[in-house]
Coordinates of C-alpha atoms in Angstrom, one line a residue:
M1 CA -134.0 194.5 -68.7
S2 CA -132.0 193.9 -65.6
D3 CA -132.5 190.5 -64.1
A4 CA -132.5 191.9 -60.5
L5 CA -135.2 194.0 -58.9
S6 CA -134.1 197.1 -57.1
Y7 CA -136.5 196.7 -54.2
R8 CA -135.6 193.0 -53.6
P9 CA -135.0 192.6 -49.8
K10 CA -132.0 190.7 -48.5
A11 CA -132.8 187.0 -47.8
G12 CA -131.9 187.5 -44.1
E13 CA -134.4 190.3 -43.7
I14 CA -137.4 188.1 -44.6
P15 CA -138.8 186.1 -41.6
T16 CA -139.5 182.4 -41.9
V17 CA -142.9 182.5 -40.1
P18 CA -146.5 182.7 -41.4
G19 CA -147.5 186.1 -42.7
V20 CA -149.1 188.3 -45.4
Y21 CA -147.2 190.2 -48.0
R22 CA -148.1 193.2 -50.3
F23 CA -146.6 194.4 -53.5
R24 CA -147.0 198.1 -54.2
D25 CA -146.3 200.3 -57.2
E26 CA -144.5 203.7 -57.3
T27 CA -147.7 205.5 -56.2
G28 CA -148.2 203.2 -53.2
R29 CA -151.1 201.4 -54.7
V30 CA -151.3 197.7 -53.6
L31 CA -150.9 195.5 -56.6
Y32 CA -151.1 192.1 -55.0
V33 CA -151.8 190.6 -51.6
G34 CA -150.7 187.0 -50.7
K35 CA -150.3 184.8 -47.7
A36 CA -147.5 182.3 -46.9
K37 CA -146.8 179.6 -44.4
N38 CA -143.1 180.7 -44.7
L39 CA -142.6 184.2 -45.9
R40 CA -139.0 183.8 -46.9
A41 CA -139.6 180.7 -49.0
R42 CA -142.7 182.2 -50.7
L43 CA -141.2 185.6 -51.5
S44 CA -138.0 184.0 -52.9
N45 CA -140.1 182.6 -55.7
Y46 CA -141.0 186.2 -56.8
F47 CA -137.3 187.2 -56.8
A48 CA -136.0 184.4 -58.9
P49 CA -134.3 185.4 -62.3
L50 CA -136.9 187.2 -64.4
S51 CA -136.4 185.0 -67.3
S52 CA -137.5 182.0 -65.3
L53 CA -140.8 183.6 -64.0
H54 CA -144.1 183.1 -65.6
E55 CA -144.9 186.1 -67.9
R56 CA -147.8 187.4 -65.8
T57 CA -145.8 187.1 -62.6
R58 CA -142.9 188.9 -64.3
R59 CA -145.2 191.7 -65.3
M60 CA -146.5 192.0 -61.7
V61 CA -143.0 192.1 -60.0
T62 CA -141.6 194.6 -62.6
T63 CA -144.7 196.9 -62.2
A64 CA -144.2 196.8 -58.4
A65 CA -141.7 199.2 -56.7
S66 CA -141.7 197.7 -53.2
V67 CA -142.8 194.7 -51.1
E68 CA -143.8 194.6 -47.4
W69 CA -145.0 192.0 -45.1
T70 CA -146.8 191.4 -41.8
T71 CA -146.1 188.4 -39.6
V72 CA -148.9 186.6 -37.8
G73 CA -149.1 183.6 -35.4
T74 CA -150.9 181.0 -37.5
E75 CA -152.0 180.1 -41.1
V76 CA -155.6 180.9 -40.1
E77 CA -154.6 184.4 -39.0
A78 CA -152.8 184.8 -42.3
L79 CA -155.9 183.7 -44.2
Q80 CA -158.1 186.2 -42.3
L81 CA -155.7 189.1 -42.8
E82 CA -155.2 188.3 -46.5
W83 CA -158.9 188.5 -47.2
T84 CA -159.3 191.7 -45.1
W85 CA -156.6 193.4 -47.2
I86 CA -158.0 192.1 -50.5
N87 CA -161.3 193.7 -49.6
E88 CA -159.7 196.9 -48.4
F89 CA -157.2 197.5 -51.2
D90 CA -158.9 195.7 -54.2
P91 CA -155.5 194.8 -55.7
P92 CA -155.6 194.3 -59.5
F93 CA -153.5 191.2 -59.7
N94 CA -155.5 189.2 -57.2
V95 CA -158.4 187.0 -58.3
Q96 CA -161.6 189.0 -58.3
F97 CA -164.6 186.7 -58.6
K98 CA -167.8 188.2 -59.9
D99 CA -171.2 186.6 -60.3
D100 CA -171.9 185.5 -63.8
K101 CA -175.4 186.8 -63.3
S102 CA -177.5 188.3 -60.5
Y103 CA -179.4 185.7 -58.6
P104 CA -182.6 186.1 -56.7
Y105 CA -182.9 185.2 -53.0
L106 CA -185.7 184.7 -50.5
A107 CA -184.9 187.0 -47.6
V108 CA -186.6 187.2 -44.1
T109 CA -185.9 190.5 -42.4
L110 CA -185.4 189.2 -38.8
A111 CA -184.2 192.5 -37.5
D112 CA -187.6 194.1 -38.1
E113 CA -190.3 194.3 -35.4
A114 CA -192.4 192.1 -37.6
P115 CA -190.1 190.3 -40.0
R116 CA -191.3 190.0 -43.7
A117 CA -190.5 187.6 -46.5
L118 CA -189.4 189.2 -49.8
V119 CA -187.7 188.5 -53.1
T120 CA -184.4 190.4 -53.5
R121 CA -181.2 190.4 -55.4
T122 CA -179.4 192.4 -52.7
T123 CA -177.5 190.5 -50.1
G124 CA -176.6 193.4 -47.7
I125 CA -179.9 193.9 -45.9
R126 CA -179.1 194.3 -42.2
G127 CA -180.2 191.4 -40.0
A128 CA -181.8 189.5 -42.9
R129 CA -181.7 185.7 -43.3
Y130 CA -181.2 184.7 -46.9
F131 CA -182.2 181.5 -48.6
G132 CA -181.1 180.5 -52.1
P133 CA -179.8 181.7 -54.4
Y134 CA -182.5 180.5 -56.8
P135 CA -181.9 179.9 -60.5
K136 CA -185.0 181.9 -61.6
V137 CA -187.1 184.6 -59.9
W138 CA -190.3 182.7 -60.4
A139 CA -188.9 179.8 -58.3
V140 CA -188.6 182.2 -55.3
H141 CA -192.2 183.5 -55.7
E142 CA -193.4 179.9 -56.0
T143 CA -191.6 178.9 -52.8
I144 CA -193.0 182.0 -50.9
D145 CA -196.6 181.2 -52.1
L146 CA -196.3 177.6 -50.9
M147 CA -194.6 178.6 -47.6
L148 CA -197.2 181.2 -46.8
K149 CA -199.9 178.5 -46.8
A150 CA -198.0 176.7 -44.1
F151 CA -196.5 179.7 -42.2
P152 CA -198.5 182.9 -42.9
I153 CA -196.1 185.8 -42.3
R154 CA -195.9 189.4 -43.3
T155 CA -195.2 190.3 -47.0
C156 CA -196.2 194.0 -47.2
N157 CA -193.6 196.8 -47.4
N158 CA -192.5 198.9 -44.5
A159 CA -194.6 201.9 -45.5
N160 CA -197.9 199.9 -45.5
Y161 CA -196.9 198.2 -42.3
K162 CA -196.3 201.5 -40.4
R163 CA -199.5 203.1 -41.8
S164 CA -201.6 200.0 -40.8
M165 CA -200.2 199.8 -37.2
Q166 CA -200.8 203.5 -36.7
S167 CA -204.4 203.5 -38.1
G168 CA -205.4 200.1 -36.7
K169 CA -206.7 199.1 -40.2
P170 CA -205.4 196.1 -42.1
C171 CA -202.8 196.9 -44.8
F172 CA -203.9 196.5 -48.4
A173 CA -202.0 193.2 -48.9
G174 CA -203.8 191.9 -45.7
Q175 CA -207.2 193.0 -47.1
I176 CA -206.7 190.8 -50.2
G177 CA -205.3 187.9 -48.2
R178 CA -201.6 188.4 -49.2
C179 CA -200.2 189.6 -45.9
F180 CA -200.5 187.8 -42.6
G181 CA -198.4 190.0 -40.3
P182 CA -199.6 192.1 -37.3
C183 CA -200.6 194.7 -39.8
S184 CA -203.4 192.4 -41.0
Q185 CA -204.9 192.8 -37.5
K186 CA -205.2 189.0 -37.1
V187 CA -202.1 188.1 -35.0
S188 CA -200.0 189.9 -32.4
I189 CA -196.4 190.7 -32.8
E190 CA -195.4 187.9 -30.5
E191 CA -197.5 185.3 -32.3
H192 CA -196.2 186.5 -35.6
R193 CA -192.6 186.1 -34.4
V194 CA -193.3 182.4 -33.4
I195 CA -194.6 181.7 -37.0
V196 CA -191.5 183.5 -38.5
D197 CA -189.2 181.3 -36.4
E198 CA -190.9 178.2 -37.8
F199 CA -190.7 179.6 -41.3
V200 CA -187.0 180.2 -41.0
S201 CA -186.4 176.8 -39.2
F202 CA -188.0 174.9 -42.0
M203 CA -186.3 176.8 -44.8
A204 CA -182.9 176.3 -43.1
S205 CA -183.2 172.5 -42.5
Q206 CA -186.0 171.5 -45.0
D207 CA -186.3 168.1 -43.4
R208 CA -189.5 166.1 -42.7
T209 CA -189.4 166.6 -38.9
M210 CA -191.8 169.5 -39.1
I211 CA -194.1 167.8 -41.6
N212 CA -194.3 164.8 -39.3
R213 CA -195.2 167.0 -36.3
L214 CA -197.9 168.8 -38.3
T215 CA -199.2 165.4 -39.5
N216 CA -199.5 164.2 -35.9
E217 CA -201.3 167.4 -34.9
M218 CA -203.7 167.0 -37.8
K219 CA -204.6 163.4 -36.7
A220 CA -205.0 164.5 -33.1
A221 CA -207.3 167.3 -34.0
A222 CA -209.4 165.0 -36.2
L223 CA -209.8 162.5 -33.3
G224 CA -210.8 165.4 -31.1
Q225 CA -213.3 166.5 -33.7
Q226 CA -211.5 169.8 -34.2
Y227 CA -212.0 169.7 -37.9
E228 CA -211.1 173.3 -38.7
L229 CA -207.7 172.9 -37.0
A230 CA -207.2 169.5 -38.7
A231 CA -208.0 171.0 -42.1
K232 CA -205.5 173.8 -41.4
R233 CA -202.8 171.3 -40.5
R234 CA -203.6 169.3 -43.6
D235 CA -203.1 172.3 -45.8
Q236 CA -199.8 173.1 -44.1
V237 CA -198.5 169.6 -44.6
K238 CA -199.5 169.7 -48.3
A239 CA -197.8 173.0 -48.8
L240 CA -194.5 171.9 -47.1
T241 CA -194.5 168.6 -49.0
N242 CA -194.9 170.6 -52.3
V243 CA -191.9 172.8 -51.3
L244 CA -189.8 169.6 -50.8
E245 CA -190.9 168.1 -54.1
K246 CA -189.9 171.2 -56.0
S247 CA -186.2 170.4 -55.3
A248 CA -184.4 167.5 -57.1
V249 CA -183.2 164.7 -54.8
V250 CA -179.5 164.1 -55.5
L251 CA -178.2 162.7 -52.2
R252 CA -179.4 161.0 -49.0
D253 CA -182.0 162.9 -46.9
N254 CA -179.5 163.7 -44.1
V255 CA -176.8 165.2 -46.4
D256 CA -176.1 168.9 -46.2
I257 CA -173.2 170.1 -48.3
D258 CA -171.9 172.9 -50.5
L259 CA -170.4 171.6 -53.7
F260 CA -168.0 173.7 -55.8
A261 CA -167.0 172.8 -59.4
V262 CA -164.3 174.7 -61.3
E263 CA -163.7 174.8 -65.0
E264 CA -160.7 176.9 -66.2
D265 CA -158.3 177.6 -69.0
E266 CA -155.3 179.9 -69.3
L267 CA -157.3 183.1 -69.2
A268 CA -160.4 182.6 -67.2
A269 CA -162.3 180.3 -64.8
A270 CA -165.9 179.6 -64.1
V271 CA -167.3 178.2 -60.8
Q272 CA -170.6 176.6 -60.0
L273 CA -171.9 176.2 -56.4
F274 CA -174.6 173.6 -55.7
I275 CA -176.2 174.2 -52.3
V276 CA -177.5 170.8 -51.1
R277 CA -179.7 170.6 -48.0
G278 CA -181.5 167.5 -46.9
G279 CA -180.2 165.7 -50.0
R280 CA -181.8 168.2 -52.3
I281 CA -180.4 171.1 -54.4
R282 CA -181.8 174.2 -52.7
G283 CA -179.8 176.7 -54.8
V284 CA -177.2 177.3 -57.3
R285 CA -174.7 180.1 -57.8
G286 CA -172.0 180.9 -60.3
W287 CA -168.9 183.1 -60.6
V288 CA -166.5 183.9 -63.5
V289 CA -163.0 185.3 -63.1
D290 CA -160.3 186.6 -65.3
K291 CA -157.0 185.1 -64.2
E292 CA -154.5 187.9 -64.0
L293 CA -151.7 185.8 -62.5
D294 CA -150.9 182.2 -63.2
L295 CA -152.8 180.3 -60.5
T296 CA -153.0 176.7 -59.7
T297 CA -156.4 175.1 -59.2
G298 CA -155.7 174.9 -55.4
E299 CA -155.0 178.6 -55.2
L300 CA -158.1 179.3 -57.2
I301 CA -160.2 177.2 -54.8
D302 CA -158.6 179.0 -51.8
S303 CA -159.7 182.4 -53.1
L304 CA -163.1 181.0 -54.1
L305 CA -163.9 179.8 -50.6
Q306 CA -162.9 183.1 -49.1
T307 CA -165.2 184.8 -51.6
A308 CA -168.2 182.5 -51.1
Y309 CA -168.2 182.8 -47.2
S310 CA -166.9 186.3 -46.8
R311 CA -170.4 187.8 -46.1
D312 CA -173.4 186.3 -44.4
A313 CA -173.1 182.9 -45.9
V314 CA -172.6 180.1 -43.4
P315 CA -170.9 176.9 -44.5
P316 CA -172.5 173.5 -43.8
R317 CA -170.6 170.8 -42.0
E318 CA -169.1 169.5 -45.3
V319 CA -167.8 171.5 -48.3
V320 CA -166.9 169.5 -51.4
V321 CA -164.3 170.8 -53.8
P322 CA -162.6 169.2 -56.9
L323 CA -159.1 169.5 -55.3
L324 CA -157.9 170.2 -51.8
P325 CA -155.7 173.3 -51.6
D326 CA -152.4 173.1 -49.8
D327 CA -153.7 175.0 -46.8
S328 CA -156.9 173.0 -46.4
A329 CA -156.4 172.5 -42.7
A330 CA -156.2 176.3 -42.2
L331 CA -159.3 176.8 -44.4
E332 CA -161.2 174.2 -42.3
E333 CA -160.4 176.1 -39.1
W334 CA -161.4 179.4 -40.7
L335 CA -164.7 178.0 -42.0
G336 CA -165.3 176.4 -38.6
G337 CA -164.9 179.8 -37.0
I338 CA -167.6 181.3 -39.3
A339 CA -170.0 178.4 -38.8
G340 CA -169.4 178.1 -35.0
R341 CA -168.8 174.3 -35.5
K342 CA -166.4 171.9 -37.2
V343 CA -166.4 172.1 -41.0
H344 CA -164.8 169.4 -43.2
L345 CA -163.3 170.2 -46.6
V346 CA -163.3 167.1 -48.8
A347 CA -162.4 166.3 -52.4
A348 CA -165.0 164.1 -54.1
Q349 CA -163.4 161.2 -56.0
R350 CA -166.0 158.5 -56.3
G351 CA -169.7 157.8 -55.5
E352 CA -172.7 160.0 -55.6
K353 CA -170.9 163.2 -54.6
A354 CA -168.4 162.7 -57.4
A355 CA -171.3 162.2 -59.8
L356 CA -172.9 165.5 -58.6
L357 CA -169.5 167.2 -59.0
A358 CA -169.4 166.0 -62.6
T359 CA -172.8 167.6 -63.2
A360 CA -171.7 170.9 -61.6
T361 CA -168.5 170.8 -63.6
Q362 CA -170.5 170.5 -66.8
N363 CA -172.5 173.5 -65.8
A364 CA -169.3 175.4 -65.1
R365 CA -167.9 174.4 -68.5
Q366 CA -171.0 175.8 -70.2
A367 CA -170.9 179.0 -68.2
L368 CA -167.2 179.5 -69.2
M369 CA -168.0 178.9 -72.8
L370 CA -171.0 181.3 -72.7
Y371 CA -169.0 184.0 -70.9
K372 CA -166.2 183.9 -73.6
T373 CA -168.7 183.8 -76.4
R374 CA -170.7 186.7 -75.1
R375 CA -167.5 188.7 -74.5
S376 CA -166.1 188.1 -78.0
S377 CA -169.6 188.6 -79.7
D378 CA -170.4 192.0 -78.2
F379 CA -170.0 194.7 -80.9
V380 CA -168.2 197.2 -78.7
A381 CA -165.9 194.5 -77.3
R382 CA -165.2 193.1 -80.8
S383 CA -164.3 196.6 -82.1
K384 CA -162.0 197.2 -79.2
A385 CA -160.4 193.8 -79.6
L386 CA -159.7 194.3 -83.3
E387 CA -158.2 197.8 -82.6
D388 CA -156.0 196.3 -79.8
I389 CA -154.8 193.5 -82.1
Q390 CA -154.0 196.0 -84.8
E391 CA -151.9 198.1 -82.3
A392 CA -150.2 195.1 -80.7
L393 CA -149.1 193.5 -84.0
G394 CA -148.2 196.8 -85.6
M395 CA -150.8 196.5 -88.5
D396 CA -151.8 199.3 -90.8
S397 CA -155.5 198.5 -90.3
A398 CA -157.7 196.4 -88.1
P399 CA -157.8 192.6 -89.0
L400 CA -161.3 192.5 -90.3
R401 CA -160.7 189.0 -91.8
M402 CA -158.6 186.6 -89.8
E403 CA -157.8 182.9 -90.6
C404 CA -156.5 180.5 -88.1
Y405 CA -154.8 177.1 -88.8
D406 CA -154.3 174.1 -86.6
V407 CA -152.9 170.6 -87.2
S408 CA -154.3 167.4 -85.7
H409 CA -153.0 163.8 -85.9
L410 CA -153.1 160.5 -84.2
S411 CA -149.6 159.4 -83.3
G412 CA -148.3 160.8 -86.6
T413 CA -151.1 159.2 -88.7
N414 CA -154.4 160.6 -90.1
I415 CA -152.9 164.1 -90.3
V416 CA -155.3 166.8 -91.0
A417 CA -155.3 170.6 -90.8
S418 CA -158.1 173.1 -90.3
M419 CA -158.7 176.6 -91.4
V420 CA -161.4 178.8 -89.6
V421 CA -162.4 182.3 -90.7
F422 CA -163.5 185.2 -88.5
E423 CA -164.8 188.4 -90.1
D424 CA -165.4 191.4 -88.0
G425 CA -164.7 189.3 -85.0
L426 CA -167.4 186.7 -85.7
P427 CA -167.0 183.2 -87.2
R428 CA -167.8 182.5 -90.9
T429 CA -168.5 178.8 -90.7
D430 CA -169.4 178.6 -94.4
E431 CA -165.8 179.5 -95.2
Y432 CA -164.1 177.0 -92.9
R433 CA -161.9 174.5 -94.7
R434 CA -160.2 171.2 -94.0
F435 CA -156.9 169.9 -95.4
S436 CA -155.6 166.4 -95.6
I437 CA -151.9 165.9 -95.2
P438 CA -150.8 162.6 -96.8
E439 CA -147.3 162.5 -95.2
S440 CA -145.5 164.9 -92.9
T441 CA -142.4 164.9 -90.7
D442 CA -143.9 167.1 -87.9
D443 CA -146.3 169.9 -87.1
T444 CA -144.1 172.6 -88.6
D445 CA -143.9 170.7 -91.9
S446 CA -147.7 170.3 -91.9
I447 CA -148.2 174.0 -91.2
Y448 CA -145.9 174.8 -94.1
R449 CA -147.6 172.5 -96.5
T450 CA -151.1 173.6 -95.5
L451 CA -150.3 177.3 -95.9
T452 CA -148.5 176.7 -99.2
R453 CA -151.7 175.1 -100.6
R454 CA -154.0 177.8 -99.1
L455 CA -151.8 180.7 -100.3
A456 CA -151.7 179.3 -103.8
Y457 CA -155.3 180.4 -104.3
L458 CA -154.2 184.0 -103.6
V459 CA -151.6 184.0 -106.4
P460 CA -152.6 185.6 -109.7
D461 CA -153.6 183.3 -112.5
D462 CA -150.3 183.8 -114.2
G463 CA -148.4 183.1 -111.0
P464 CA -147.1 179.8 -109.5
A465 CA -149.9 177.2 -109.1
A466 CA -150.7 175.2 -106.1
D467 CA -148.8 172.0 -105.4
A468 CA -150.3 169.6 -107.9
G469 CA -149.0 166.6 -106.0
T470 CA -151.2 167.2 -102.9
E471 CA -154.9 166.7 -102.2
P472 CA -156.9 169.9 -102.6
P473 CA -158.4 171.4 -99.4
T474 CA -162.0 170.5 -98.7
D475 CA -164.9 172.5 -97.2
P476 CA -166.9 171.4 -94.2
A477 CA -169.2 169.4 -96.4
G478 CA -166.3 167.4 -97.9
E479 CA -166.5 169.1 -101.3
S480 CA -163.3 169.9 -103.1
A481 CA -162.2 173.6 -102.8
E482 CA -161.4 173.4 -106.5
A483 CA -165.1 173.6 -107.3
P484 CA -165.9 176.9 -109.0
A485 CA -168.6 177.9 -106.6
R486 CA -166.2 177.5 -103.7
R487 CA -163.0 178.8 -105.4
K488 CA -164.3 182.4 -105.3
K489 CA -164.7 182.5 -101.5
F490 CA -161.4 180.7 -101.0
R491 CA -159.6 183.5 -102.9
Y492 CA -160.5 186.2 -100.3
Q493 CA -157.3 187.5 -98.8
P494 CA -157.1 187.6 -95.0
N495 CA -155.6 190.6 -93.1
L496 CA -154.2 188.3 -90.4
L497 CA -153.0 184.6 -90.5
I498 CA -152.8 182.9 -87.1
V499 CA -151.2 179.5 -86.5
D500 CA -151.5 177.5 -83.3
G501 CA -148.0 177.3 -81.9
G502 CA -144.9 179.2 -81.0
Q503 CA -141.7 180.2 -82.8
P504 CA -141.2 177.0 -84.9
Q505 CA -144.7 177.0 -86.3
V506 CA -144.6 180.8 -87.0
A507 CA -141.2 180.3 -88.8
A508 CA -142.7 177.5 -91.0
A509 CA -145.8 179.7 -91.8
A510 CA -143.5 182.6 -92.6
R511 CA -141.5 180.5 -95.1
A512 CA -144.7 179.4 -96.8
L513 CA -145.9 183.1 -97.0
R514 CA -142.5 184.2 -98.3
E515 CA -142.3 181.5 -101.0
S516 CA -145.8 182.2 -102.2
G517 CA -145.0 185.8 -103.1
V518 CA -148.3 187.0 -101.5
T519 CA -147.9 190.3 -99.6
G520 CA -150.1 192.5 -97.4
I521 CA -150.8 189.7 -94.8
Q522 CA -149.8 189.9 -91.2
L523 CA -148.7 186.6 -89.6
C524 CA -148.6 185.5 -85.9
G525 CA -148.8 182.4 -83.7
I526 CA -150.4 181.8 -80.3
A527 CA -148.5 179.5 -77.9
K528 CA -151.0 177.8 -75.7
R529 CA -148.9 177.4 -72.5
L530 CA -148.5 181.1 -71.8
E531 CA -150.9 182.5 -74.4
E532 CA -148.1 184.4 -76.0
I533 CA -148.4 186.0 -79.4
W534 CA -145.3 185.3 -81.6
L535 CA -144.4 187.3 -84.7
P536 CA -142.0 186.2 -87.4
D537 CA -138.3 186.9 -86.8
S538 CA -139.0 188.0 -83.2
D539 CA -137.0 186.9 -80.2
Y540 CA -139.7 188.0 -77.7
P541 CA -143.4 187.4 -77.8
V542 CA -146.1 190.1 -77.7
I543 CA -148.0 189.9 -74.3
L544 CA -151.6 191.0 -74.4
P545 CA -153.2 191.8 -71.1
R546 CA -154.8 188.8 -69.5
N547 CA -158.2 190.3 -69.3
S548 CA -158.2 192.0 -72.7
D549 CA -160.9 191.4 -75.3
A550 CA -158.1 191.1 -77.9
L551 CA -156.6 188.0 -76.2
F552 CA -160.1 186.5 -75.7
L553 CA -160.8 186.9 -79.4
I554 CA -157.5 185.3 -80.5
Q555 CA -158.0 182.5 -78.0
R556 CA -161.5 181.9 -79.3
I557 CA -160.2 181.7 -82.9
R558 CA -157.5 179.3 -81.9
D559 CA -159.9 177.1 -79.9
E560 CA -162.3 177.0 -82.8
A561 CA -159.6 175.9 -85.2
H562 CA -158.5 173.2 -82.8
R563 CA -162.1 171.9 -82.4
F564 CA -162.6 171.9 -86.2
A565 CA -159.4 170.0 -86.8
I566 CA -160.1 167.4 -84.0
T567 CA -163.6 166.8 -85.3
H568 CA -162.4 166.1 -88.9
Q569 CA -159.5 163.9 -87.7
R570 CA -161.9 161.8 -85.6
A571 CA -164.3 161.5 -88.5
R572 CA -161.6 160.4 -90.9
R573 CA -160.3 157.8 -88.4
K574 CA -163.8 156.4 -88.0
R575 CA -164.3 156.3 -91.7
D576 CA -160.9 154.6 -92.2
I577 CA -161.7 151.9 -89.7
A578 CA -165.0 151.2 -91.4
T579 CA -163.2 151.0 -94.7
V580 CA -160.6 148.5 -93.4
L581 CA -163.3 146.2 -92.1
G582 CA -165.5 146.8 -95.0
E583 CA -162.9 145.2 -97.3
I584 CA -163.6 141.8 -95.6
G585 CA -166.2 139.8 -97.4
G586 CA -169.3 139.1 -95.4
L587 CA -168.9 142.2 -93.2
G588 CA -171.6 144.8 -93.6
P589 CA -172.1 148.0 -91.6
A590 CA -174.1 146.2 -88.9
R591 CA -171.5 143.6 -88.3
V592 CA -168.7 146.2 -88.4
K593 CA -170.5 148.1 -85.7
V594 CA -170.9 145.0 -83.5
L595 CA -167.3 144.1 -83.8
L596 CA -166.1 147.5 -82.9
Q597 CA -168.4 147.7 -79.9
H598 CA -167.2 144.3 -78.7
F599 CA -163.4 144.8 -79.2
G600 CA -163.2 148.6 -78.9
S601 CA -160.7 149.0 -81.7
V602 CA -159.3 147.4 -84.9
A603 CA -156.0 146.9 -83.1
R604 CA -157.6 144.6 -80.5
L605 CA -159.6 142.8 -83.2
K606 CA -156.3 142.1 -85.1
E607 CA -154.8 140.5 -82.0
A608 CA -157.9 138.4 -81.1
P609 CA -157.9 134.6 -81.8
I610 CA -160.5 133.0 -84.0
E611 CA -162.4 131.6 -81.0
A612 CA -162.9 135.1 -79.5
I613 CA -164.1 136.6 -82.8
A614 CA -166.5 133.7 -83.3
E615 CA -168.1 134.5 -79.9
V616 CA -169.3 137.9 -81.1
R617 CA -173.0 138.0 -81.9
G618 CA -173.7 137.5 -85.6
I619 CA -170.1 136.2 -86.3
G620 CA -169.9 132.5 -86.9
P621 CA -166.7 130.3 -87.1
G622 CA -166.5 130.6 -90.9
L623 CA -166.6 134.4 -90.9
A624 CA -164.3 134.6 -87.9
A625 CA -161.7 132.5 -89.8
T626 CA -162.1 134.9 -92.8
I627 CA -161.5 138.0 -90.6
H628 CA -158.5 136.4 -88.9
Q629 CA -157.0 135.3 -92.2
H630 CA -157.5 138.8 -93.6
F631 CA -155.5 140.5 -90.9
R632 CA -152.8 137.9 -90.9
A633 CA -152.4 138.3 -94.7

C-alpha cells in the first residue's frame, strides 16, 4: 500500500482558521465529520505516514476518496456546524450514541389548549415539556398520582377531551375522578392553565418555596375558619412533600447539576447521566456507543454533550464531567446559548460531587459489562461472531470450542496462568484451569510452558508425556488436573487457541504447539492496545471491524482469562503471606490478620522496629521480639 493518499491536499491549501471538515468516499457519502481550531494542524494528523496512524484512523482515510472543509469564525460556530452535519449525514465513523434502553418521561403538552400530563417514551412531542427520564415507568405514574393531588390537571386523551368539550358532558376520566381539566366541567380553560403553570414550575425547580407558600395559605385559611380550603392546602402540602421524599438527597438543596460518568474500553463506552435538581436525583439516563475511531476521553465527552443537549434538553447552570475536553470554553458558550444563561463545565475531583461521580461511574461500568454480555450471549449474534472468526482466521470450520490463556505475576513473582473455555460462544466455567509457573524469564516463556503442559493432555498415550518437572495444572477448586474425573474433560481438543498478547506471545505459543505434535488447532493472539488479531508467522495483524460481534466475543474471552488469572494470583499471594507469618510461633490466623491490617504488607512488617510491632493490639514485647528475630534471621 502506498504511504501517500492521492487526495491529500497541499499544505498551503488548507487554512489555519477554525472550521469543519468532511471525509467522503468514492460515491460521495460522508464518512466522518470533525471540527478543528486550526484546520491545517488538525488535517495534517490524518495525512501522516499510514504506518504511523492508528489502525482505525488508517482504515477511515484509506476508505475515503476526498476531504473538504468549511471555515467559520469561532470554535462555537464550528461546534454548531459539526453537530448539524453529523445529524444530516449520519457518518459511519463518527460516534453514534444510542440509549442503552428506552426511558419513560413525564410530559406536559403545553402547546395544547388544555395541557395534559402523560407518561411517554417519545421525546418529539411538539411544544411538550419533559421531566425525567425516570428509571422505571411505575415511578412516573407514582409521581403523576402525587402531583395531581396538589395540582389537578388534565390527564384524558385528545379524543375524550374534544368529545367532552363539544357535548358539555364530563369526560370518562373526569367522571371517575382521574381527570381535572376543562373537560371535567369543573374549571375553565384559563383557570386550568394557571394550575398547569404551577405544576410545571414545581416539577422544574422542586424546591420547598411552593410548599412553604401553601403551608402559609393553609394556616391563614384555618385562622379564618375556612376549613375546607385549609384541608385542601394540607393535602397539597402532603402530596408535594411526598414527591420530594421519593428522590434521594445527594447534594445540598440549592444544587442543580447534570453529572456525566463515562466508562470505556478499546471497543465501546457506556455513559450515565444523573439529573440532580434541588440536591436530589430527579432522573437517570444512559447511552452506549461502539467506538469506530480511536477517541480520547475528552473527544468522547465532547460528542456526548452535543448528543445530550441536541434536542429539547436544557442544561443547568453546572454540568459535571469526569474530564474537561480541550474545547471546554467553546462548549460552555454553546451550552449557554441553549440555556439562555451562563453554563459552567467542571470536572469533579474531590468532595460530594466527586463521590456522586464515582457512583455514576460504577453504574456506567455495570452498563458496559451488561451491554457486552448481552451482545455476546445472543444466539444470533454468537452464531454470526463464530462465522466471522472462522472467515477472518481462515479456519475450515467455526471455532465451537475456544480456549484463551493469560499470564499474571507480581513483579516477576507468584507467576500464574489461566485457561478459560468458551463453547458455542458461551463460557464453560467448569472447565476453567489454572497453572502455577515456578520460574520464568518473561511472559513469552510462561505462555510456552503453559501451553506445553496443556497440549500434553492432547497427545496420544504412546506419545510424549507432559513435563514431569512442573506442577500439574489445577482446576478452579484447586484440585489437580491429573485426577481421573478431571482428565477426561481436559483432553477435549479446542478448535482455536487464543493467547493474550501480540507477535512475541503468539510465536511462543506456536513453538509449543509445533513441538507437541498436535494438529488441527488454529492459533491467534489479541493485542490489547489496538485490539489486533495476530496469527503465527504473519507480519500484519487481522483487523476485525470495531463494532463486529466477532471482536466483542474475542475481547470477552480475553477479559475473562485476565480476570481469572488475576483472581488466582491474588489468592496465591494472600495465601503465601499467611504462610510466611504462620511459620512464626505464637501467631495464629487472628493475629496475622491484625498485623496485616496494621502494617498493610509483610514488607512493612519486616522493616518495623520491635517497639512498633509491640504496639499492635494482641502483640506483646515478647512476641514482637520473636517476629523481629524471625525476619532478621
